[in-house]
């Protein structure tokens, strides 16, 4: 056995390969990637996977299980997953703390190599498996799965390695005879990573971004994305991530959080999900603050009420396409999905008619049929919530298109367009997280007032888009809506941020805006140590000015 002390670091200043975005595959009919993916979809649908908890590299089966089903065919069980008890959560914390000692001492280049290897494995061997798990388990069409489970996760991993290098390279100035250094230490303790159902990539990033920076984590995946989460863990293992660096702990969120948030060793929370859950965790951390050994870093990307505003000079067809793609892709279940639109009276009939014409063409169903543009929403809870909003719209507003809900086989909700003349109507204010877009038509002369209304209508500030051909209108909207969105789009839909190109995150009730997949995010997972070294130490306590008179 090799003793740790005998392992030398390479004598070299190493550089990670420059990050490039993973190309999005087209999945044209009959293409090689389509044939391979369809075969994996068929084999995965015929399996029933038994998903363990993974703590310290060991698979644990508790016997208390939940099921992962296909949202578009909820009678079809894809997997049984074992749920963690409070004892297992404590074991996961202990495993993370034990693994931290060695992992934090690795040269950062070796940690980066593990993450970069994970990216290459996902681009190759694991590509069809993770896409298939995301399509079947989270009801994504092939394109939505490809841009998430494959491309975005690969991009997170490649770009984070490059950003880590940039952080480590940032070093202070030196005085005469002095060498100043910054050491970017991982945090003292463990990180609690809690991920949502809607992006496979987010689970893989929330757990691994802190790990890259020398931390270890307890990762609680969403129960409705547990199958893809499990395969992400398999990729980490195949990439050589040491046992205990990321511990995979599915189960009841409340029960797991009770143990984690009470641990004195909690060093940070890396969360993406709803505003309510993040605020609840923040409150608990506040109540426990004197109990922790360090101030936990709280990083949370949360809900949205994302907008499109069109100026009278906008192109109506471009606005209609942005509403359809931005509002209904992945059934409106993107945190960035357009859900409120503000259209001038003069454009409304054209935008409305073009939008409705496209909506009537949309095919919805099983994502294995590649002609479908939409599939089911994630689960019964989501179905009930969205249906209730549609029920509300039937009373308090006008449903222009859609409105149908059917949960008999899968949790299907038609793409729905609602019109209201009340700018404070709840469907314009609250996050619905489903395929429901509400339009407010404003008099052309009230462009400035409408910008102001939009800014004040909802507590969120995640994404938004302005459509205009007049540059002055673009400037006015960009200025008036400065704080209304963390990701602001000009003449483009408000979804589809790409790692390395549009760093993602919002402010106000939408999160701490630490921008997933960016340098700012990675800086939250380090605690800097400043080291000053004086080459020739002072030997006289007196200063030269003391020699006079
Ligand atoms: P959610 O808040 O219901 O769940 C997110 C995670 O938190 C899950 O793992 C869940 O099990 C866990 N959780 C639930 N209750 C908890 C508790 N009491 N303590 C600790 N963890 C708990 O969200 P979701 O339905 O999975 O995802 C949709 C939400 O996520 C939407 O609000 C959406 O806007 C948001 N989201 C935001 C971003 C962003 O970047 N801003 C990205 C994706 C999703």
XYZ file of C-alpha atoms and ligand atoms in Angstrom:
593
model
C 0.000 0.000 0.000
C 1.232 3.482 -0.846
C 1.510 5.788 2.131
C -0.070 9.199 1.520
C 3.156 10.976 2.415
C 4.970 9.176 -0.411
C 2.670 10.588 -3.138
C 4.325 13.581 -4.711
C 2.493 16.277 -6.648
C 3.562 16.806 -10.242
C 6.220 19.457 -10.662
C 4.301 21.479 -13.192
C 1.814 24.332 -13.463
C -1.002 22.407 -15.017
C -3.839 23.791 -17.150
C -7.187 22.097 -17.694
C -8.351 21.781 -21.309
C -10.180 24.960 -22.411
C -13.911 24.398 -21.961
C -16.149 24.246 -24.989
C -19.908 23.709 -25.074
C -21.044 20.201 -25.895
C -22.760 20.257 -29.325
C -26.508 19.532 -29.198
C -27.264 16.420 -31.245
C -30.085 16.711 -33.777
C -31.700 13.264 -33.310
C -32.879 13.322 -36.904
C -35.014 10.293 -37.839
C -32.789 7.266 -38.534
C -29.597 8.937 -37.252
C -27.123 6.855 -35.261
C -27.914 8.719 -32.044
C -31.656 8.195 -32.555
C -31.261 4.462 -33.084
C -29.057 4.120 -29.992
C -31.351 6.218 -27.803
C -34.492 4.393 -28.906
C -32.871 1.074 -28.051
C -31.931 2.344 -24.577
C -35.431 3.766 -24.033
C -36.861 0.340 -24.820
C -34.469 -1.530 -22.535
C -34.902 0.954 -19.681
C -38.697 0.786 -19.915
C -38.426 -2.993 -19.537
C -36.317 -2.709 -16.367
C -37.309 -2.061 -12.775
C -34.186 -0.680 -11.136
C -33.574 -1.080 -7.406
C -31.961 2.192 -6.333
C -29.946 2.108 -3.117
C -28.748 4.906 -0.877
C -25.004 5.368 -1.480
C -22.979 6.334 1.570
C -19.190 6.239 1.676
C -19.279 4.304 -1.604
C -21.466 1.566 -0.094
C -24.911 0.727 -1.387
C -27.492 0.528 1.377
C -30.965 -0.909 1.014
C -33.311 0.078 3.820
C -36.361 -1.821 2.618
C -38.470 1.305 3.059
C -39.002 2.238 -0.562
C -40.722 4.682 -2.859
C -41.358 4.251 -6.578
C -40.230 6.235 -9.609
C -42.868 6.174 -12.352
C -43.281 7.524 -15.865
C -45.271 10.762 -15.475
C -46.907 10.165 -18.876
C -47.915 6.628 -17.888
C -48.016 6.678 -14.106
C -48.903 3.029 -13.798
C -45.475 2.125 -15.177
C -42.861 1.795 -12.440
C -39.272 2.422 -13.563
C -37.543 2.004 -10.232
C -37.891 1.426 -6.507
C -35.677 3.654 -4.418
C -34.652 3.050 -0.846
C -35.361 5.887 1.533
C -32.927 7.105 4.158
C -33.778 6.988 7.855
C -32.315 9.621 10.241
C -29.523 7.128 11.110
C -28.535 6.865 7.456
C -28.462 10.625 7.131
C -26.081 10.808 10.087
C -23.961 8.086 8.466
C -23.861 10.125 5.252
C -22.687 13.194 7.189
C -20.015 11.128 8.947
C -18.874 9.639 5.627
C -18.644 13.106 4.066
C -16.597 14.410 6.999
C -14.282 11.395 6.909
C -13.713 11.657 3.134
C -13.087 15.394 3.363
C -9.710 15.059 5.026
C -8.074 13.335 2.075
C -10.144 14.869 -0.731
C -9.367 18.419 0.429
C -5.668 17.588 0.447
C -5.638 16.459 -3.215
C -4.057 18.846 -5.699
C -6.981 20.658 -7.326
C -5.924 19.364 -10.745
C -6.674 15.808 -9.643
C -10.110 16.797 -8.401
C -10.672 18.571 -11.725
C -9.554 15.440 -13.586
C -12.323 13.420 -11.913
C -14.957 15.980 -12.920
C -13.560 16.263 -16.468
C -13.591 12.495 -16.787
C -17.240 12.492 -15.668
C -17.958 14.970 -18.486
C -16.316 12.722 -21.090
C -18.107 9.626 -19.775
C -21.403 11.465 -20.080
C -20.537 12.581 -23.601
C -19.874 8.948 -24.557
C -20.664 5.762 -22.606
C -23.419 7.180 -20.409
C -25.022 9.488 -22.944
C -28.014 7.418 -23.955
C -28.613 6.120 -20.425
C -28.863 9.554 -18.832
C -30.973 10.946 -21.660
C -33.306 7.939 -21.526
C -33.660 8.163 -17.732
C -34.523 11.868 -18.036
C -37.051 11.240 -20.810
C -38.794 8.370 -19.046
C -38.498 9.512 -15.438
C -39.025 13.248 -15.873
C -41.135 13.228 -19.085
C -38.779 15.253 -21.263
C -38.851 15.173 -25.031
C -35.621 14.079 -26.683
C -34.508 17.660 -27.308
C -35.300 18.779 -23.753
C -33.411 15.787 -22.355
C -30.432 16.376 -24.647
C -30.002 20.049 -23.699
C -30.304 19.193 -19.999
C -29.042 15.739 -19.061
C -26.338 15.602 -21.698
C -25.190 19.042 -22.824
C -25.819 21.211 -19.784
C -24.330 18.744 -17.340
C -21.270 18.182 -19.532
C -20.908 21.964 -19.811
C -21.240 22.464 -16.042
C -18.458 19.963 -15.461
C -16.106 21.269 -18.158
C -16.615 24.951 -17.444
C -16.427 24.539 -13.681
C -12.970 22.965 -14.037
C -11.870 25.982 -16.039
C -13.435 28.455 -13.565
C -11.787 26.652 -10.659
C -8.444 27.098 -12.368
C -9.140 30.821 -12.847
C -9.980 31.179 -9.150
C -6.843 29.351 -8.027
C -4.767 31.535 -10.350
C -5.995 34.741 -8.686
C -3.122 35.704 -6.420
C -2.321 38.977 -4.645
C 0.444 41.524 -5.272
C 3.769 41.183 -3.467
C 5.795 43.731 -1.517
C 9.636 43.821 -1.481
C 11.057 40.605 -0.048
C 7.573 39.226 0.519
C 5.571 36.498 -1.183
C 1.806 36.742 -0.655
C -0.393 33.826 -1.487
C -4.080 33.004 -1.370
C -5.054 29.482 -0.576
C -8.627 28.599 -1.579
C -9.601 26.084 1.070
C -12.756 24.003 0.942
C -15.205 24.816 3.736
C -14.774 23.185 7.136
C -17.656 20.751 7.345
C -19.937 19.261 4.703
C -22.275 20.673 2.053
C -25.970 19.790 1.799
C -26.948 19.637 -1.889
C -30.717 19.570 -2.509
C -31.863 19.348 -6.118
C -35.184 19.799 -7.955
C -36.898 17.420 -10.370
C -36.813 19.567 -13.446
C -33.154 19.450 -14.503
C -30.939 16.382 -14.304
C -27.993 18.722 -14.827
C -28.795 20.690 -11.684
C -28.505 17.620 -9.441
C -25.143 16.774 -10.985
C -23.931 20.333 -10.540
C -25.221 21.087 -7.028
C -23.379 18.076 -5.667
C -20.168 18.348 -7.689
C -19.443 22.099 -7.787
C -18.611 22.193 -4.055
C -16.743 18.882 -4.414
C -14.530 20.302 -7.148
C -13.485 23.044 -4.726
C -12.409 20.514 -2.082
C -15.672 19.926 -0.218
C -17.693 16.803 0.393
C -21.465 16.570 0.167
C -24.669 14.918 1.230
C -26.879 15.013 -1.870
C -30.647 14.704 -1.573
C -32.125 14.330 -5.068
C -35.797 15.060 -5.789
C -37.849 11.870 -5.457
C -39.288 12.514 -8.942
C -35.807 12.624 -10.493
C -34.253 9.806 -8.534
C -33.592 7.546 -11.536
C -31.504 10.093 -13.429
C -29.854 11.106 -10.133
C -28.805 7.520 -9.536
C -27.165 7.307 -12.968
C -25.337 10.583 -12.275
C -23.919 8.910 -9.144
C -22.823 5.960 -11.297
C -20.960 8.404 -13.556
C -19.194 9.959 -10.559
C -18.135 6.503 -9.421
C -16.951 5.520 -12.899
C -14.957 8.753 -13.072
C -13.020 7.777 -9.952
C -14.659 10.009 -7.366
C -13.477 8.641 -4.024
C -16.103 7.056 -1.742
C -17.804 9.520 0.604
C -17.085 12.675 -1.406
C -20.695 12.738 -2.642
C -23.206 10.699 -0.681
C -26.503 9.966 -2.413
C -29.395 10.096 0.024
C -32.911 9.881 -1.409
C -35.877 9.952 0.947
C -38.268 12.216 2.756
C -37.035 15.807 2.451
C -38.283 16.923 5.848
C -36.786 13.955 7.713
C -33.407 14.303 5.982
C -33.273 18.058 6.528
C -34.085 17.648 10.232
C -30.838 15.760 10.726
C -28.703 17.764 8.298
C -29.711 21.237 9.439
C -29.092 20.270 13.058
C -25.551 19.102 12.415
C -22.864 21.408 13.871
C -20.724 20.525 10.838
C -23.094 21.972 8.234
C -20.871 24.280 6.172
C -23.200 25.151 3.307
C -26.450 24.503 1.477
C -26.485 24.266 -2.315
C -30.150 24.349 -3.220
C -32.328 24.694 -6.277
C -36.090 24.428 -5.947
C -39.032 26.416 -4.707
C -38.783 29.683 -2.813
C -40.886 28.330 0.033
C -38.577 25.378 0.741
C -35.421 27.508 0.582
C -36.894 30.104 2.907
C -37.867 27.324 5.316
C -34.298 25.995 5.361
C -32.875 29.493 5.776
C -35.153 30.036 8.821
C -33.989 26.795 10.412
C -30.354 27.694 9.807
C -31.031 31.069 11.418
C -32.575 29.444 14.459
C -29.597 27.071 14.763
C -26.903 29.596 13.989
C -25.082 29.439 17.322
C -24.833 25.665 17.019
C -22.715 25.561 13.839
C -18.914 25.513 13.847
C -18.883 27.940 10.931
C -21.426 30.225 9.249
C -23.065 27.996 6.640
C -22.988 29.385 3.107
C -26.531 29.518 1.754
C -26.794 29.330 -2.011
C -30.282 28.912 -3.432
C -31.779 29.362 -6.887
C -35.536 29.381 -6.462
C -38.856 30.226 -8.131
C -39.745 32.534 -10.976
C -42.592 34.397 -12.641
C -40.882 35.017 -15.917
C -42.156 37.568 -18.389
C -42.242 38.590 -22.008
C -43.044 42.201 -22.791
C -43.602 43.291 -26.357
C -43.251 46.886 -27.509
C -45.561 48.111 -30.306
C -42.538 47.882 -32.635
C -42.073 44.128 -31.950
C -42.317 41.401 -34.592
C -45.600 39.568 -33.757
C -44.400 36.221 -35.138
C -41.216 36.341 -33.037
C -43.303 37.137 -29.946
C -45.708 34.263 -30.653
C -42.845 31.773 -31.097
C -41.260 32.982 -27.855
C -44.557 32.448 -26.027
C -44.952 28.918 -27.392
C -41.374 27.777 -26.894
C -40.713 29.819 -23.748
C -44.041 28.993 -22.132
C -44.772 25.400 -23.094
C -41.519 23.521 -23.684
C -41.048 20.970 -20.915
C -44.673 21.684 -19.994
C -43.746 25.081 -18.571
C -41.734 23.386 -15.835
C -38.570 25.395 -16.271
C -37.811 27.972 -13.612
C -37.267 30.314 -16.560
C -40.527 29.486 -18.394
C -42.485 32.470 -19.694
C -45.731 32.628 -17.746
C -46.861 36.256 -18.024
C -46.865 38.289 -21.191
C -47.587 41.957 -21.754
C -48.693 42.772 -25.295
C -49.718 46.135 -26.768
C -53.298 46.439 -28.014
C -52.137 47.109 -31.582
C -50.292 43.752 -31.800
C -52.567 41.636 -29.687
C -54.921 40.120 -32.268
C -51.992 39.061 -34.451
C -49.861 37.705 -31.605
C -52.879 35.906 -30.105
C -53.979 34.304 -33.367
C -50.478 33.187 -34.329
C -49.884 31.769 -30.818
C -53.188 29.892 -30.830
C -52.514 28.504 -34.309
C -49.211 27.042 -33.112
C -50.766 25.724 -29.909
C -53.394 23.861 -31.920
C -50.642 22.084 -33.827
C -48.732 20.993 -30.714
C -48.621 17.263 -30.140
C -48.495 16.059 -26.564
C -47.869 12.547 -25.304
C -45.220 9.903 -24.728
C -41.717 11.356 -25.255
C -40.662 8.122 -26.968
C -42.729 9.372 -29.885
C -40.297 12.021 -31.123
C -43.073 13.970 -32.881
C -44.400 15.155 -29.532
C -43.492 18.698 -28.501
C -44.830 18.229 -24.965
C -45.455 15.461 -22.452
C -46.989 15.143 -18.985
C -46.292 17.265 -15.907
C -44.188 15.638 -13.239
C -46.660 14.226 -10.697
C -50.135 14.368 -9.190
C -49.240 17.217 -6.861
C -48.163 19.348 -9.823
C -51.200 18.235 -11.846
C -53.573 19.258 -9.031
C -51.855 22.609 -8.499
C -51.859 23.548 -12.188
C -55.442 22.322 -12.719
C -56.545 24.501 -9.786
C -54.996 27.568 -11.453
C -56.784 26.695 -14.690
C -60.015 26.295 -12.702
C -59.426 29.754 -11.252
C -58.913 31.177 -14.746
C -62.212 29.673 -15.891
C -63.920 31.857 -13.261
C -61.763 34.964 -13.070
C -60.345 35.372 -16.592
C -60.740 34.137 -20.159
C -59.188 30.892 -21.424
C -58.336 31.504 -25.070
C -56.876 28.102 -25.834
C -56.316 24.819 -23.983
C -57.475 24.373 -20.398
C -57.932 20.599 -20.640
C -56.507 18.402 -17.856
C -56.494 14.610 -17.842
C -54.649 12.468 -15.312
C -56.173 9.113 -16.233
C -53.017 7.613 -17.790
C -50.420 10.366 -17.421
C -50.511 13.805 -15.842
C -51.432 15.703 -18.999
C -52.309 19.369 -19.080
C -52.950 21.106 -22.369
C -50.902 24.170 -23.218
C -53.144 26.951 -22.007
C -53.394 30.630 -22.929
C -55.310 32.895 -20.564
C -56.226 36.552 -21.012
C -56.936 38.955 -18.176
C -57.574 42.681 -17.998
C -56.513 42.834 -14.354
C -52.749 43.425 -14.089
C -52.800 42.195 -10.476
C -54.619 38.935 -11.318
C -53.039 36.046 -9.395
C -52.068 34.142 -12.545
C -49.838 37.108 -13.384
C -48.235 37.115 -9.923
C -47.817 33.548 -8.619
C -45.523 30.808 -9.905
C -47.702 28.080 -11.478
C -44.909 25.885 -12.844
C -46.980 24.404 -15.630
C -47.984 25.069 -19.250
C -50.129 28.121 -18.512
C -49.348 31.546 -19.996
C -51.388 34.574 -18.970
C -51.579 37.633 -21.202
C -52.271 41.197 -20.194
C -53.049 43.553 -23.057
C -51.972 47.161 -22.491
C -52.876 50.339 -24.393
C -49.959 51.210 -26.722
C -49.622 54.647 -25.130
C -48.983 53.047 -21.704
C -45.638 51.372 -22.497
C -43.791 53.106 -19.652
C -46.567 52.492 -17.108
C -46.661 48.837 -18.160
C -42.929 48.441 -17.579
C -43.517 49.796 -14.104
C -46.477 47.470 -13.460
C -44.455 44.478 -14.672
C -41.588 45.370 -12.341
C -43.883 45.557 -9.304
C -46.286 42.690 -10.020
C -44.481 39.628 -8.690
C -41.945 38.979 -5.915
C -39.677 37.052 -8.308
C -36.874 38.279 -10.551
C -35.499 35.323 -12.487
C -35.856 35.727 -16.261
C -37.633 38.041 -18.663
C -37.619 39.146 -22.273
C -38.338 42.296 -24.226
C -39.330 42.225 -27.885
C -38.918 45.463 -29.834
C -37.501 46.657 -33.132
C -36.970 50.216 -31.890
C -33.670 50.470 -30.056
C -34.963 53.181 -27.731
C -37.629 50.741 -26.485
C -34.945 48.085 -25.868
C -32.968 50.638 -23.852
C -36.027 51.740 -21.868
C -37.011 48.172 -20.970
C -33.447 47.166 -20.122
C -33.198 50.097 -17.749
C -36.705 49.990 -16.212
C -36.468 46.227 -15.617
C -32.893 46.255 -14.285
C -33.920 44.448 -11.098
C -36.826 42.433 -12.507
C -34.690 39.602 -13.921
C -31.268 38.064 -13.333
C -31.313 36.810 -16.932
C -32.696 39.352 -19.383
C -33.295 38.570 -23.051
C -33.666 40.957 -25.968
C -35.752 39.613 -28.851
C -35.388 36.036 -27.599
C -37.395 33.714 -25.365
C -36.491 33.816 -21.659
C -35.471 30.124 -21.436
C -32.491 28.103 -22.625
C -29.499 29.648 -20.830
C -26.235 27.972 -21.843
C -23.373 27.379 -19.381
C -20.405 29.582 -20.176
C -22.590 31.897 -22.282
C -25.496 33.109 -20.123
C -24.642 32.435 -16.441
C -27.976 31.686 -14.782
C -29.745 32.950 -11.673
C -32.142 35.534 -10.346
C -32.560 37.882 -7.419
C -35.461 39.064 -5.220
C -37.468 35.918 -4.285
C -35.766 33.974 -7.090
C -32.572 33.253 -5.237
C -29.177 34.355 -4.055
C -28.111 34.881 -7.690
C -24.794 33.121 -7.392
C -25.086 32.116 -11.057
C -24.956 28.351 -11.521
C -22.038 27.199 -13.643
C -19.965 30.315 -13.058
C -16.954 31.491 -11.116
C -19.203 33.387 -8.681
C -20.853 30.141 -7.672
C -17.557 28.348 -7.099
C -16.253 31.168 -4.892
C -19.087 30.360 -2.451
C -17.509 26.952 -1.797
C -14.102 28.182 -0.710
C -12.809 29.926 2.373
C -9.706 31.866 1.477
C -6.541 31.754 3.579
C -4.045 34.564 3.100
C -0.432 33.548 3.545
C 2.339 36.142 3.853
C 5.906 34.925 3.746
C 8.799 37.293 4.550
C 12.043 35.954 3.134
C 14.368 37.856 5.470
C 12.798 38.477 8.856
C 13.248 41.777 10.732
C 15.939 41.550 13.418
C 15.621 44.971 15.061
C 12.421 46.265 16.595
C 13.464 49.920 16.028
C 12.487 51.859 12.896
C 14.902 54.207 11.120
C 12.779 57.296 11.947
C 13.610 56.712 15.585
C 17.316 57.403 15.016
C 16.961 61.271 14.820
C 17.542 63.885 17.676
P -39.239 21.770 -4.512
O -38.888 22.984 -3.721
O -40.550 21.134 -4.256
O -38.131 20.645 -4.286
C -36.765 20.903 -4.472
C -35.986 19.972 -3.585
O -36.231 20.346 -2.233
C -36.397 18.506 -3.710
O -35.265 17.680 -3.592
C -37.326 18.339 -2.536
O -37.429 17.012 -2.096
C -36.635 19.203 -1.523
N -37.454 19.599 -0.385
C -38.797 19.683 -0.298
N -39.154 20.042 0.954
C -38.014 20.198 1.650
C -37.706 20.536 2.993
N -38.657 20.821 3.872
N -36.397 20.592 3.361
C -35.428 20.332 2.471
N -35.656 19.965 1.205
C -36.931 19.913 0.793
O -39.069 22.153 -6.054
P -39.314 21.245 -7.332
O -40.778 21.059 -7.507
O -38.438 20.046 -7.345
O -38.768 22.210 -8.466
C -39.516 23.284 -8.933
C -39.094 24.587 -8.287
O -37.698 24.776 -8.490
C -39.765 25.781 -8.936
O -40.115 26.702 -7.941
C -38.678 26.338 -9.847
O -38.822 27.701 -10.152
C -37.466 26.066 -9.042
N -36.261 26.021 -9.868
C -35.448 27.112 -9.864
C -34.308 27.126 -10.657
C -33.409 28.329 -10.673
O -32.307 28.226 -11.201
N -33.814 29.452 -10.119
C -33.989 26.026 -11.451
C -34.845 24.919 -11.420
C -35.967 24.928 -10.614
